[in-house]
Amino acid sequence: AARPGQAAPLEPPPAPVSRRLILGTDGGAYGSRDAGATWILEATFPAGQYYRIAVDDRSPYRICGGLQDNASWLGPSQVFSKDGITNADWVNLGGGDGFSCAFDPDDRDVVYAESQSGEVQRTNLRTGEIRGLRPEPAEGQARFRFSWNSPLVPSRHEKGVLWLAGNRVFRLEQRGERFQVVSPDLTSADPGKTSSAGSGAESHSVVYALAESPRKAGLLWAGTDDGRLWRTDSGGKAWTDLTGSLPAAVKGQWLSRVEASNHDDRVAYLAVDAYRSQDLRPHLFRTADGGRSWRSVAGDLPADVPVRLVRESPRNPKVLFAGTGAGLYVTLDGGGHWVRFGALPAVVVDDLAYQARQRDLVVATHGRSLYVVDDVGALEEATPEVLAEEAHLFTPRPGPGRLLLPGWVDEAGKGEFRGANPPEGALITFHLREALGEPAKITIASAAGAPVASFEAPGMPGLGRLSWNLRPTKEFLNDYGGDGPDRPVPPGEYVVTLSYGKSKETQKLQVSVAEGIQVRYAPTR
């Protein structure tokens, strides 16, 4: 208080009020700098929540996937610009929440995408035509029940056929123009207690896991969210109830994914995500007798991380990839020992897609969007015998060469997220058994023996990898006349050599160059 005759003290200034707000939604993060009058989507980081994905066989291949509350999208695995992969490279296929996608094998411009509750649609990218394909019962018949996330599986054996599941399994024919019901109600539901009004997310007692055998036509597996498992060997004409053979630990639980083996039609894998029952253990099983018995292949997976799905390598039945509630894991011995992919975040992995030509593994996460593990071929070749060698050089996939457009990358502003292109040229992958106190040396020569590139890699135990951009390294530039520093080497066969300790390993590498690109002069010895 002021004394008599003194001026009253000044009031302190009011505290500043921030006008900046951040809003988190299932469509991304939004920012406001004017107290909410306007909002900007913060599109500078990948925050996609993917449920399911699919890949095609184009070059570069495309990825199609469904997102939580953000429809289904189609985009490239690579672009020929230094800008990288931007949002503008992706095409919206429509729908509310997006789920399963499938590519038509006979028409690259026809794509199937699914929204909630079995709302399947066929989109023609050439014409823009969209056709709704969801099966509907005839008048007077009971309504079909569909999961919020209904499984949609394109047939590998019959053209124009897809399999869809609700409380029954449906065979969609003629690109979905016709459908057949090929199963009874496979759930344990009381029909009078399963109907509900709402968004569709409340539906229960439905087939949630559906798989077609890659080896045997007509062999399907179906698992329900109320704990029932079925198999048919006749495309749905007769079904065998395998529920009684399920392991005791998962009886009555939500069967989240079935994986039919690429190598043996009697083999399948079952992932059970039981977190809804407060059971966070990794439930992952394998059958070798068509589902009559099961054994755990969870091995040493973390004891408190549920498994969402499993994928078996098409090239090695011992190699399995598991998507979990906290990242991606791989086993090289059929499930005895698992290793986490440390470069990926500890986030829910909801789906995995294997691109056979590139040997890429595409990873769909719920919250951190899409990742591509380039060329998992080394993992598929990493047998115990290979890992016991002092050094091993794995088979490199062909190395394509072309020039990238300059793009317009704003490195300073970082105004939008840009997905990375795969490394240019060829990937060279190797394994070292132990540290010898010296680097590993990798050389590349033409088929005639002329050296074109030389590298050193740390002599660290484990898998190592380097990428060669198909250009000579500096010590060999004179062999090419010194012209055109950005020109790739001529196409053809090259020899890669790994030297480490007393070991020397070689592999052949096939190099291709896009038509019309001027290459360097052929090297001379």
Short mmCIF file of C-alpha atoms in Angstrom, two decimals:
data_model
loop_
_atom_site.label_atom_id
_atom_site.label_comp_id
_atom_site.label_asym_id
_atom_site.label_seq_id
_atom_site.Cartn_x
_atom_site.Cartn_y
_atom_site.Cartn_z
CA ALA A 1 0.00 0.00 0.00
CA ALA A 2 1.12 3.57 -0.65
CA ARG A 3 2.00 5.87 2.32
CA PRO A 4 0.01 9.10 2.75
CA GLY A 5 1.12 11.61 0.16
CA GLN A 6 2.72 8.94 -2.06
CA ALA A 7 1.51 7.85 -5.45
CA ALA A 8 -0.09 4.40 -5.67
CA PRO A 9 2.27 1.77 -7.09
CA LEU A 10 1.77 0.70 -10.69
CA GLU A 11 -0.27 -2.47 -11.26
CA PRO A 12 1.77 -5.33 -12.79
CA PRO A 13 1.08 -5.84 -16.48
CA PRO A 14 -1.35 -8.64 -17.31
CA ALA A 15 0.24 -12.02 -18.12
CA PRO A 16 0.55 -12.60 -21.87
CA VAL A 17 -2.09 -14.88 -23.33
CA SER A 18 -0.78 -17.35 -25.90
CA ARG A 19 -2.70 -17.48 -29.14
CA ARG A 20 -0.99 -20.70 -30.22
CA LEU A 21 -2.91 -23.94 -30.05
CA ILE A 22 -2.16 -27.52 -31.08
CA LEU A 23 -4.98 -29.96 -31.83
CA GLY A 24 -4.37 -33.68 -32.10
CA THR A 25 -6.88 -35.72 -34.11
CA ASP A 26 -7.02 -39.10 -35.85
CA GLY A 27 -6.51 -37.12 -39.05
CA GLY A 28 -3.22 -35.61 -37.91
CA ALA A 29 -2.00 -32.63 -35.90
CA TYR A 30 -3.30 -29.10 -36.53
CA GLY A 31 -1.80 -25.81 -35.37
CA SER A 32 -3.36 -22.38 -34.85
CA ARG A 33 -1.54 -19.10 -34.29
CA ASP A 34 -4.65 -16.95 -33.84
CA ALA A 35 -6.45 -18.65 -30.94
CA GLY A 36 -8.35 -21.02 -33.19
CA ALA A 37 -9.65 -18.65 -35.85
CA THR A 38 -7.71 -20.57 -38.50
CA TRP A 39 -5.95 -23.94 -38.49
CA ILE A 40 -3.07 -25.42 -40.49
CA LEU A 41 -2.48 -29.14 -40.94
CA GLU A 42 1.06 -29.84 -39.72
CA ALA A 43 2.06 -32.04 -42.65
CA THR A 44 5.76 -32.06 -41.86
CA PHE A 45 5.93 -35.51 -40.23
CA PRO A 46 4.41 -38.92 -41.03
CA ALA A 47 1.49 -39.67 -38.71
CA GLY A 48 -0.64 -42.03 -40.80
CA GLN A 49 -2.65 -44.71 -39.00
CA TYR A 50 -2.69 -47.62 -41.44
CA TYR A 51 -4.88 -50.69 -41.00
CA ARG A 52 -4.08 -52.74 -44.11
CA ILE A 53 -1.84 -52.41 -47.18
CA ALA A 54 -1.18 -54.11 -50.52
CA VAL A 55 1.54 -53.80 -53.17
CA ASP A 56 1.51 -54.43 -56.92
CA ASP A 57 4.22 -55.52 -59.37
CA ARG A 58 4.76 -52.33 -61.35
CA SER A 59 8.21 -50.77 -61.48
CA PRO A 60 8.38 -48.77 -59.28
CA TYR A 61 5.70 -50.70 -57.42
CA ARG A 62 2.73 -49.00 -55.84
CA ILE A 63 1.38 -49.24 -52.30
CA CYS A 64 -2.31 -49.04 -51.51
CA GLY A 65 -3.58 -48.79 -47.96
CA GLY A 66 -6.46 -47.82 -45.73
CA LEU A 67 -6.13 -45.22 -42.99
CA GLN A 68 -8.03 -44.58 -39.78
CA ASP A 69 -10.75 -42.02 -40.67
CA ASN A 70 -8.72 -40.89 -43.68
CA ALA A 71 -9.94 -43.09 -46.55
CA SER A 72 -7.78 -45.31 -48.75
CA TRP A 73 -4.79 -44.02 -50.69
CA LEU A 74 -2.58 -45.20 -53.55
CA GLY A 75 1.00 -44.05 -53.99
CA PRO A 76 4.45 -44.95 -55.36
CA SER A 77 7.33 -46.66 -53.57
CA GLN A 78 9.70 -44.41 -55.52
CA VAL A 79 9.63 -41.30 -57.69
CA PHE A 80 12.22 -40.15 -60.21
CA SER A 81 12.78 -36.75 -58.64
CA LYS A 82 15.14 -35.53 -55.97
CA ASP A 83 12.08 -34.09 -54.22
CA GLY A 84 11.29 -37.51 -52.82
CA ILE A 85 7.75 -38.83 -52.37
CA THR A 86 5.30 -36.05 -51.50
CA ASN A 87 1.61 -35.98 -50.61
CA ALA A 88 0.90 -34.90 -54.20
CA ASP A 89 2.14 -38.29 -55.44
CA TRP A 90 -0.73 -40.07 -53.64
CA VAL A 91 -4.26 -40.60 -54.96
CA ASN A 92 -7.31 -40.65 -52.69
CA LEU A 93 -9.58 -43.62 -53.44
CA GLY A 94 -12.37 -42.40 -51.19
CA GLY A 95 -14.18 -43.95 -48.26
CA GLY A 96 -14.45 -43.04 -44.58
CA ASP A 97 -12.10 -45.25 -42.64
CA GLY A 98 -9.91 -47.17 -45.06
CA PHE A 99 -9.04 -50.83 -44.63
CA SER A 100 -8.07 -53.60 -47.08
CA CYS A 101 -6.93 -52.86 -50.63
CA ALA A 102 -6.23 -55.12 -53.59
CA PHE A 103 -4.79 -54.61 -57.08
CA ASP A 104 -6.43 -56.21 -60.10
CA PRO A 105 -3.75 -58.46 -61.66
CA ASP A 106 -5.09 -57.98 -65.20
CA ASP A 107 -5.62 -54.21 -65.23
CA ARG A 108 -3.12 -51.95 -63.53
CA ASP A 109 -5.70 -49.16 -63.33
CA VAL A 110 -8.29 -51.16 -61.38
CA VAL A 111 -8.00 -51.11 -57.60
CA TYR A 112 -10.27 -52.49 -54.89
CA ALA A 113 -10.55 -50.64 -51.60
CA GLU A 114 -12.68 -51.20 -48.55
CA SER A 115 -14.25 -48.88 -46.03
CA GLN A 116 -15.87 -49.78 -42.74
CA SER A 117 -18.44 -52.57 -42.44
CA GLY A 118 -17.59 -54.38 -45.67
CA GLU A 119 -18.14 -51.42 -48.01
CA VAL A 120 -15.97 -52.68 -50.88
CA GLN A 121 -15.57 -50.53 -53.97
CA ARG A 122 -13.81 -50.98 -57.30
CA THR A 123 -12.09 -47.89 -58.70
CA ASN A 124 -10.95 -47.44 -62.29
CA LEU A 125 -8.11 -44.93 -62.23
CA ARG A 126 -8.39 -44.33 -65.98
CA THR A 127 -12.05 -43.37 -66.04
CA GLY A 128 -12.79 -42.41 -62.44
CA GLU A 129 -15.63 -44.95 -62.26
CA ILE A 130 -16.32 -46.25 -58.75
CA ARG A 131 -18.53 -49.30 -58.20
CA GLY A 132 -19.88 -50.37 -54.82
CA LEU A 133 -19.54 -54.15 -54.36
CA ARG A 134 -20.73 -54.93 -50.83
CA PRO A 135 -22.85 -58.11 -50.70
CA GLU A 136 -26.43 -57.56 -49.62
CA PRO A 137 -28.93 -60.27 -48.67
CA ALA A 138 -32.09 -60.88 -50.66
CA GLU A 139 -35.30 -59.35 -49.37
CA GLY A 140 -36.59 -61.22 -46.33
CA GLN A 141 -33.22 -62.76 -45.44
CA ALA A 142 -31.21 -61.95 -42.32
CA ARG A 143 -28.76 -59.08 -42.61
CA PHE A 144 -25.08 -59.85 -43.00
CA ARG A 145 -22.79 -58.67 -40.21
CA PHE A 146 -19.46 -57.12 -41.09
CA SER A 147 -16.53 -56.09 -38.94
CA TRP A 148 -15.44 -52.48 -38.83
CA ASN A 149 -12.32 -53.89 -40.50
CA SER A 150 -13.54 -56.74 -42.70
CA PRO A 151 -10.91 -58.93 -44.39
CA LEU A 152 -10.73 -58.67 -48.20
CA VAL A 153 -8.39 -61.13 -49.94
CA PRO A 154 -7.75 -61.30 -53.72
CA SER A 155 -7.49 -64.85 -55.01
CA ARG A 156 -4.09 -66.00 -56.23
CA HIS A 157 -5.67 -68.86 -58.18
CA GLU A 158 -8.72 -67.43 -60.00
CA LYS A 159 -8.86 -64.26 -62.05
CA GLY A 160 -11.50 -61.76 -61.06
CA VAL A 161 -12.18 -63.47 -57.71
CA LEU A 162 -11.87 -61.92 -54.25
CA TRP A 163 -12.81 -63.30 -50.84
CA LEU A 164 -14.64 -61.12 -48.31
CA ALA A 165 -15.78 -62.04 -44.82
CA GLY A 166 -18.46 -60.88 -42.40
CA ASN A 167 -20.28 -63.36 -40.24
CA ARG A 168 -20.08 -65.50 -43.38
CA VAL A 169 -17.46 -65.82 -46.13
CA PHE A 170 -18.31 -64.38 -49.55
CA ARG A 171 -16.84 -65.17 -52.93
CA LEU A 172 -16.84 -62.06 -55.13
CA GLU A 173 -16.74 -63.00 -58.82
CA GLN A 174 -16.35 -61.11 -62.10
CA ARG A 175 -14.39 -58.33 -60.36
CA GLY A 176 -17.07 -58.14 -57.69
CA GLU A 177 -20.08 -57.88 -59.98
CA ARG A 178 -21.53 -61.09 -58.51
CA PHE A 179 -21.17 -62.74 -55.13
CA GLN A 180 -21.82 -66.11 -53.56
CA VAL A 181 -22.23 -66.93 -49.89
CA VAL A 182 -19.81 -69.83 -49.38
CA SER A 183 -20.13 -70.49 -45.67
CA PRO A 184 -22.70 -70.69 -42.91
CA ASP A 185 -22.46 -68.24 -40.03
CA LEU A 186 -19.02 -69.17 -38.68
CA THR A 187 -19.42 -67.36 -35.35
CA SER A 188 -20.87 -68.32 -31.99
CA ALA A 189 -23.30 -65.45 -32.01
CA ASP A 190 -26.91 -65.39 -30.98
CA PRO A 191 -28.41 -63.53 -33.98
CA GLY A 192 -30.84 -61.73 -31.68
CA LYS A 193 -28.01 -60.21 -29.64
CA THR A 194 -25.59 -59.08 -32.33
CA SER A 195 -27.51 -56.29 -34.05
CA SER A 196 -26.71 -52.77 -32.94
CA ALA A 197 -27.28 -49.26 -34.16
CA GLY A 198 -24.21 -47.10 -34.56
CA SER A 199 -21.19 -46.54 -36.73
CA GLY A 200 -20.47 -50.21 -37.40
CA ALA A 201 -17.51 -50.31 -35.05
CA GLU A 202 -19.82 -51.94 -32.52
CA SER A 203 -20.32 -55.08 -34.64
CA HIS A 204 -19.17 -58.31 -33.03
CA SER A 205 -19.20 -62.03 -33.82
CA VAL A 206 -17.71 -61.77 -37.30
CA VAL A 207 -14.86 -63.32 -39.26
CA TYR A 208 -11.88 -61.04 -38.63
CA ALA A 209 -9.02 -63.18 -40.02
CA LEU A 210 -9.21 -64.68 -43.52
CA ALA A 211 -6.43 -66.23 -45.61
CA GLU A 212 -6.20 -68.13 -48.89
CA SER A 213 -3.44 -70.68 -49.39
CA PRO A 214 -0.85 -69.51 -51.94
CA ARG A 215 -0.23 -73.17 -52.83
CA LYS A 216 -3.62 -74.86 -53.03
CA ALA A 217 -6.71 -73.49 -54.74
CA GLY A 218 -9.83 -73.62 -52.59
CA LEU A 219 -7.97 -73.80 -49.27
CA LEU A 220 -9.16 -71.00 -46.98
CA TRP A 221 -8.69 -70.28 -43.28
CA ALA A 222 -11.17 -68.17 -41.29
CA GLY A 223 -10.86 -66.95 -37.71
CA THR A 224 -13.51 -65.01 -35.78
CA ASP A 225 -13.42 -62.31 -33.15
CA ASP A 226 -15.25 -64.63 -30.75
CA GLY A 227 -12.61 -67.35 -30.86
CA ARG A 228 -13.62 -69.77 -33.60
CA LEU A 229 -11.29 -71.16 -36.29
CA TRP A 230 -12.32 -72.85 -39.55
CA ARG A 231 -10.73 -74.34 -42.68
CA THR A 232 -12.17 -75.28 -46.04
CA ASP A 233 -10.36 -77.24 -48.76
CA SER A 234 -13.16 -76.85 -51.29
CA GLY A 235 -13.59 -73.11 -51.71
CA GLY A 236 -16.37 -73.07 -49.14
CA LYS A 237 -18.41 -76.14 -50.08
CA ALA A 238 -17.52 -77.78 -46.75
CA TRP A 239 -15.94 -76.30 -43.63
CA THR A 240 -14.01 -77.99 -40.82
CA ASP A 241 -14.36 -76.52 -37.32
CA LEU A 242 -10.89 -76.38 -35.74
CA THR A 243 -11.91 -74.40 -32.66
CA GLY A 244 -11.47 -77.36 -30.35
CA SER A 245 -7.82 -77.75 -31.31
CA LEU A 246 -6.84 -74.19 -30.36
CA PRO A 247 -4.31 -73.82 -27.53
CA ALA A 248 -5.94 -73.40 -24.13
CA ALA A 249 -4.34 -69.97 -23.62
CA VAL A 250 -6.30 -68.44 -26.50
CA LYS A 251 -9.63 -70.24 -26.41
CA GLY A 252 -12.43 -67.72 -26.80
CA GLN A 253 -10.03 -64.91 -27.71
CA TRP A 254 -10.07 -62.55 -30.69
CA LEU A 255 -8.24 -64.32 -33.55
CA SER A 256 -6.46 -61.42 -35.20
CA ARG A 257 -4.65 -62.98 -38.18
CA VAL A 258 -4.11 -66.27 -39.99
CA GLU A 259 -1.14 -66.71 -42.34
CA ALA A 260 -1.25 -69.58 -44.83
CA SER A 261 2.22 -70.92 -45.62
CA ASN A 262 3.90 -70.28 -48.97
CA HIS A 263 5.72 -73.61 -48.75
CA ASP A 264 3.35 -76.27 -47.35
CA ASP A 265 -0.44 -76.27 -47.56
CA ARG A 266 -0.65 -78.06 -44.19
CA VAL A 267 1.20 -75.22 -42.47
CA ALA A 268 -0.38 -72.03 -41.18
CA TYR A 269 0.32 -69.44 -38.50
CA LEU A 270 -2.13 -67.89 -36.05
CA ALA A 271 -1.69 -64.56 -34.25
CA VAL A 272 -4.02 -63.89 -31.32
CA ASP A 273 -4.13 -60.39 -29.88
CA ALA A 274 -5.76 -60.87 -26.47
CA TYR A 275 -5.21 -57.41 -25.01
CA ARG A 276 -8.99 -56.89 -24.77
CA SER A 277 -8.89 -59.50 -22.01
CA GLN A 278 -5.96 -57.74 -20.29
CA ASP A 279 -3.65 -60.45 -21.64
CA LEU A 280 -0.60 -58.77 -23.17
CA ARG A 281 1.39 -61.93 -23.87
CA PRO A 282 2.61 -62.63 -27.44
CA HIS A 283 0.34 -65.42 -28.69
CA LEU A 284 1.78 -66.78 -31.94
CA PHE A 285 1.29 -70.38 -33.11
CA ARG A 286 2.13 -72.71 -35.99
CA THR A 287 0.32 -75.78 -37.26
CA ALA A 288 1.93 -78.41 -39.48
CA ASP A 289 -1.11 -80.69 -39.79
CA GLY A 290 -3.83 -78.47 -41.19
CA GLY A 291 -4.94 -77.04 -37.86
CA ARG A 292 -5.40 -80.21 -35.80
CA SER A 293 -2.58 -79.21 -33.44
CA TRP A 294 -0.62 -76.03 -32.71
CA ARG A 295 2.71 -75.13 -31.11
CA SER A 296 3.95 -71.74 -29.98
CA VAL A 297 6.53 -69.93 -32.11
CA ALA A 298 6.54 -66.82 -29.91
CA GLY A 299 10.03 -67.77 -28.71
CA ASP A 300 11.70 -64.90 -26.88
CA LEU A 301 9.36 -62.14 -28.05
CA PRO A 302 8.80 -59.58 -25.25
CA ALA A 303 6.46 -61.03 -22.65
CA ASP A 304 4.22 -57.96 -22.51
CA VAL A 305 3.84 -57.09 -26.20
CA PRO A 306 0.87 -58.59 -28.12
CA VAL A 307 1.36 -59.90 -31.65
CA ARG A 308 -0.92 -58.43 -34.32
CA LEU A 309 0.16 -60.47 -37.34
CA VAL A 310 2.85 -62.70 -38.81
CA ARG A 311 4.21 -62.97 -42.36
CA GLU A 312 6.21 -65.93 -43.67
CA SER A 313 8.97 -65.29 -46.19
CA PRO A 314 8.06 -66.68 -49.64
CA ARG A 315 11.70 -67.72 -50.07
CA ASN A 316 12.56 -69.26 -46.70
CA PRO A 317 9.98 -70.87 -44.39
CA LYS A 318 12.24 -70.32 -41.38
CA VAL A 319 12.09 -66.54 -41.78
CA LEU A 320 9.05 -64.95 -40.15
CA PHE A 321 8.18 -61.29 -39.63
CA ALA A 322 5.92 -60.35 -36.73
CA GLY A 323 4.03 -57.09 -36.39
CA THR A 324 3.46 -56.37 -32.71
CA GLY A 325 2.04 -53.68 -30.48
CA ALA A 326 5.54 -52.22 -30.13
CA GLY A 327 7.37 -52.60 -33.41
CA LEU A 328 8.54 -55.15 -35.99
CA TYR A 329 10.41 -58.37 -35.19
CA VAL A 330 12.10 -61.03 -37.34
CA THR A 331 13.16 -64.61 -36.69
CA LEU A 332 15.57 -66.63 -38.83
CA ASP A 333 14.91 -69.98 -37.14
CA GLY A 334 11.15 -70.39 -37.35
CA GLY A 335 10.32 -68.65 -34.09
CA GLY A 336 12.97 -69.76 -31.61
CA HIS A 337 14.81 -66.42 -31.43
CA TRP A 338 13.38 -63.03 -32.43
CA VAL A 339 15.20 -59.75 -33.11
CA ARG A 340 13.60 -56.31 -33.20
CA PHE A 341 14.09 -53.98 -36.15
CA GLY A 342 15.66 -51.21 -34.13
CA ALA A 343 15.46 -48.56 -36.86
CA LEU A 344 11.64 -48.66 -36.70
CA PRO A 345 9.76 -46.96 -33.86
CA ALA A 346 8.14 -48.96 -31.07
CA VAL A 347 4.68 -48.45 -32.51
CA VAL A 348 1.79 -50.75 -33.43
CA VAL A 349 2.47 -52.62 -36.69
CA ASP A 350 -0.91 -53.51 -38.18
CA ASP A 351 0.12 -55.00 -41.52
CA LEU A 352 3.07 -56.18 -43.63
CA ALA A 353 3.30 -56.60 -47.40
CA TYR A 354 6.09 -58.44 -49.24
CA GLN A 355 7.05 -57.20 -52.72
CA ALA A 356 8.47 -60.29 -54.41
CA ARG A 357 10.46 -58.73 -57.27
CA GLN A 358 12.28 -56.23 -55.06
CA ARG A 359 12.27 -58.47 -51.96
CA ASP A 360 11.05 -55.41 -50.05
CA LEU A 361 8.99 -55.55 -46.87
CA VAL A 362 6.47 -52.72 -46.53
CA VAL A 363 5.47 -51.98 -42.94
CA ALA A 364 2.12 -50.37 -42.06
CA THR A 365 2.08 -48.74 -38.63
CA HIS A 366 -0.77 -47.24 -36.67
CA GLY A 367 0.51 -43.76 -35.97
CA ARG A 368 3.83 -43.53 -37.81
CA SER A 369 2.64 -44.23 -41.36
CA LEU A 370 4.56 -46.46 -43.81
CA TYR A 371 8.12 -47.79 -43.86
CA VAL A 372 9.92 -49.87 -46.48
CA VAL A 373 12.65 -52.31 -45.48
CA ASP A 374 14.68 -52.45 -48.71
CA ASP A 375 15.66 -55.94 -49.89
CA VAL A 376 15.22 -58.43 -47.05
CA GLY A 377 16.87 -61.08 -49.25
CA ALA A 378 19.90 -61.23 -46.95
CA LEU A 379 17.68 -62.29 -44.04
CA GLU A 380 16.15 -64.99 -46.21
CA GLU A 381 19.61 -66.35 -47.11
CA ALA A 382 21.01 -66.13 -43.57
CA THR A 383 21.03 -69.84 -42.71
CA PRO A 384 23.06 -71.14 -39.73
CA GLU A 385 25.73 -72.32 -42.18
CA VAL A 386 26.01 -68.85 -43.72
CA LEU A 387 26.22 -67.13 -40.35
CA ALA A 388 29.01 -69.50 -39.28
CA GLU A 389 31.27 -68.34 -42.13
CA GLU A 390 33.98 -65.79 -41.35
CA ALA A 391 32.44 -63.49 -43.96
CA HIS A 392 29.57 -63.88 -46.38
CA LEU A 393 28.42 -61.79 -49.34
CA PHE A 394 24.70 -62.09 -50.09
CA THR A 395 23.12 -62.23 -53.53
CA PRO A 396 22.52 -58.65 -54.68
CA ARG A 397 19.33 -57.85 -56.50
CA PRO A 398 19.73 -56.16 -59.93
CA GLY A 399 20.88 -52.54 -59.81
CA PRO A 400 18.81 -50.17 -61.97
CA GLY A 401 20.37 -46.90 -63.13
CA ARG A 402 18.73 -43.65 -64.21
CA LEU A 403 19.02 -39.93 -63.56
CA LEU A 404 16.70 -38.12 -61.16
CA LEU A 405 14.96 -34.89 -62.02
CA PRO A 406 16.29 -31.96 -59.96
CA GLY A 407 13.03 -31.30 -58.12
CA TRP A 408 12.51 -28.27 -55.92
CA VAL A 409 13.34 -29.41 -52.42
CA ASP A 410 12.99 -26.66 -49.83
CA GLU A 411 15.69 -27.80 -47.42
CA ALA A 412 15.51 -24.60 -45.38
CA GLY A 413 11.76 -24.32 -44.92
CA LYS A 414 10.83 -28.00 -44.48
CA GLY A 415 7.28 -27.05 -45.45
CA GLU A 416 6.05 -30.63 -45.94
CA PHE A 417 7.07 -34.17 -45.21
CA ARG A 418 8.86 -35.93 -48.07
CA GLY A 419 9.20 -39.69 -48.11
CA ALA A 420 12.66 -40.93 -48.98
CA ASN A 421 13.36 -42.68 -52.26
CA PRO A 422 15.22 -46.00 -52.03
CA PRO A 423 19.00 -45.73 -52.42
CA GLU A 424 20.16 -45.29 -56.01
CA GLY A 425 21.70 -48.22 -57.83
CA ALA A 426 22.67 -51.45 -56.10
CA LEU A 427 22.55 -52.58 -52.46
CA ILE A 428 25.47 -54.71 -51.30
CA THR A 429 24.77 -56.70 -48.12
CA PHE A 430 27.26 -58.85 -46.22
CA HIS A 431 27.74 -60.61 -42.88
CA LEU A 432 30.84 -60.68 -40.67
CA ARG A 433 31.08 -63.31 -37.96
CA GLU A 434 33.48 -61.45 -35.67
CA ALA A 435 35.63 -58.35 -35.38
CA LEU A 436 39.18 -58.84 -36.71
CA GLY A 437 40.48 -55.32 -36.14
CA GLU A 438 40.39 -54.44 -39.83
CA PRO A 439 37.80 -53.05 -42.26
CA ALA A 440 35.91 -55.16 -44.76
CA LYS A 441 36.81 -54.34 -48.37
CA ILE A 442 34.27 -54.43 -51.19
CA THR A 443 35.35 -54.05 -54.80
CA ILE A 444 33.28 -54.02 -57.97
CA ALA A 445 34.66 -54.91 -61.40
CA SER A 446 33.31 -55.35 -64.90
CA ALA A 447 32.77 -58.85 -66.28
CA ALA A 448 36.13 -58.43 -68.04
CA GLY A 449 37.84 -57.76 -64.70
CA ALA A 450 38.30 -53.99 -64.94
CA PRO A 451 37.80 -52.38 -61.49
CA VAL A 452 35.16 -49.64 -61.28
CA ALA A 453 34.50 -49.08 -57.58
CA SER A 454 36.10 -49.76 -54.21
CA PHE A 455 34.72 -49.33 -50.68
CA GLU A 456 35.62 -50.05 -47.07
CA ALA A 457 33.13 -50.92 -44.35
CA PRO A 458 33.65 -51.16 -40.58
CA GLY A 459 34.69 -54.65 -39.48
CA MET A 460 31.76 -54.98 -37.08
CA PRO A 461 30.09 -58.35 -36.42
CA GLY A 462 26.65 -58.80 -37.92
CA LEU A 463 24.96 -57.63 -41.08
CA GLY A 464 26.45 -54.73 -43.02
CA ARG A 465 25.18 -52.90 -46.08
CA LEU A 466 26.34 -50.26 -48.52
CA SER A 467 24.71 -48.74 -51.58
CA TRP A 468 26.57 -48.23 -54.85
CA ASN A 469 25.14 -45.51 -57.09
CA LEU A 470 26.54 -47.20 -60.25
CA ARG A 471 29.24 -44.53 -60.64
CA PRO A 472 32.98 -45.23 -60.50
CA THR A 473 34.67 -44.26 -57.27
CA LYS A 474 37.26 -41.49 -57.60
CA GLU A 475 40.35 -43.72 -57.96
CA PHE A 476 38.91 -45.22 -61.18
CA LEU A 477 37.61 -42.10 -62.90
CA ASN A 478 40.55 -41.86 -65.28
CA ASP A 479 39.72 -45.26 -66.71
CA TYR A 480 36.54 -43.67 -68.04
CA GLY A 481 38.21 -40.66 -69.62
CA GLY A 482 37.03 -38.27 -66.89
CA ASP A 483 33.94 -37.15 -68.79
CA GLY A 484 30.40 -36.77 -67.45
CA PRO A 485 30.87 -37.23 -63.71
CA ASP A 486 27.20 -38.13 -63.23
CA ARG A 487 27.00 -40.81 -65.90
CA PRO A 488 26.41 -44.38 -64.74
CA VAL A 489 28.59 -47.30 -65.74
CA PRO A 490 27.52 -49.29 -68.82
CA PRO A 491 24.81 -51.89 -68.30
CA GLY A 492 25.79 -55.51 -68.02
CA GLU A 493 27.19 -58.01 -65.55
CA TYR A 494 29.58 -56.94 -62.79
CA VAL A 495 31.42 -58.89 -60.12
CA VAL A 496 31.27 -57.85 -56.45
CA THR A 497 34.05 -59.09 -54.17
CA LEU A 498 34.10 -59.01 -50.35
CA SER A 499 37.50 -59.41 -48.65
CA TYR A 500 37.76 -59.82 -44.90
CA GLY A 501 40.42 -61.65 -42.95
CA LYS A 502 41.21 -64.83 -44.89
CA SER A 503 37.83 -64.84 -46.63
CA LYS A 504 37.10 -63.71 -50.15
CA GLU A 505 33.50 -63.93 -51.42
CA THR A 506 32.15 -62.98 -54.85
CA GLN A 507 28.69 -62.42 -56.30
CA LYS A 508 27.46 -61.38 -59.73
CA LEU A 509 25.55 -58.12 -60.05
CA GLN A 510 23.34 -57.28 -63.03
CA VAL A 511 23.27 -53.57 -63.85
CA SER A 512 20.63 -52.00 -66.09
CA VAL A 513 20.42 -48.41 -67.29
CA ALA A 514 17.27 -46.64 -68.44
CA GLU A 515 17.01 -46.30 -72.22
CA GLY A 516 18.39 -43.06 -73.61
CA ILE A 517 20.85 -42.31 -70.79
CA GLN A 518 24.39 -41.71 -71.97
CA VAL A 519 26.70 -43.99 -70.01
CA ARG A 520 30.43 -43.78 -69.42
CA TYR A 521 32.93 -45.34 -71.78
CA ALA A 522 33.49 -49.00 -71.11
CA PRO A 523 36.37 -49.44 -68.66
CA THR A 524 39.71 -50.84 -69.77
CA ARG A 525 42.16 -52.75 -67.64
#
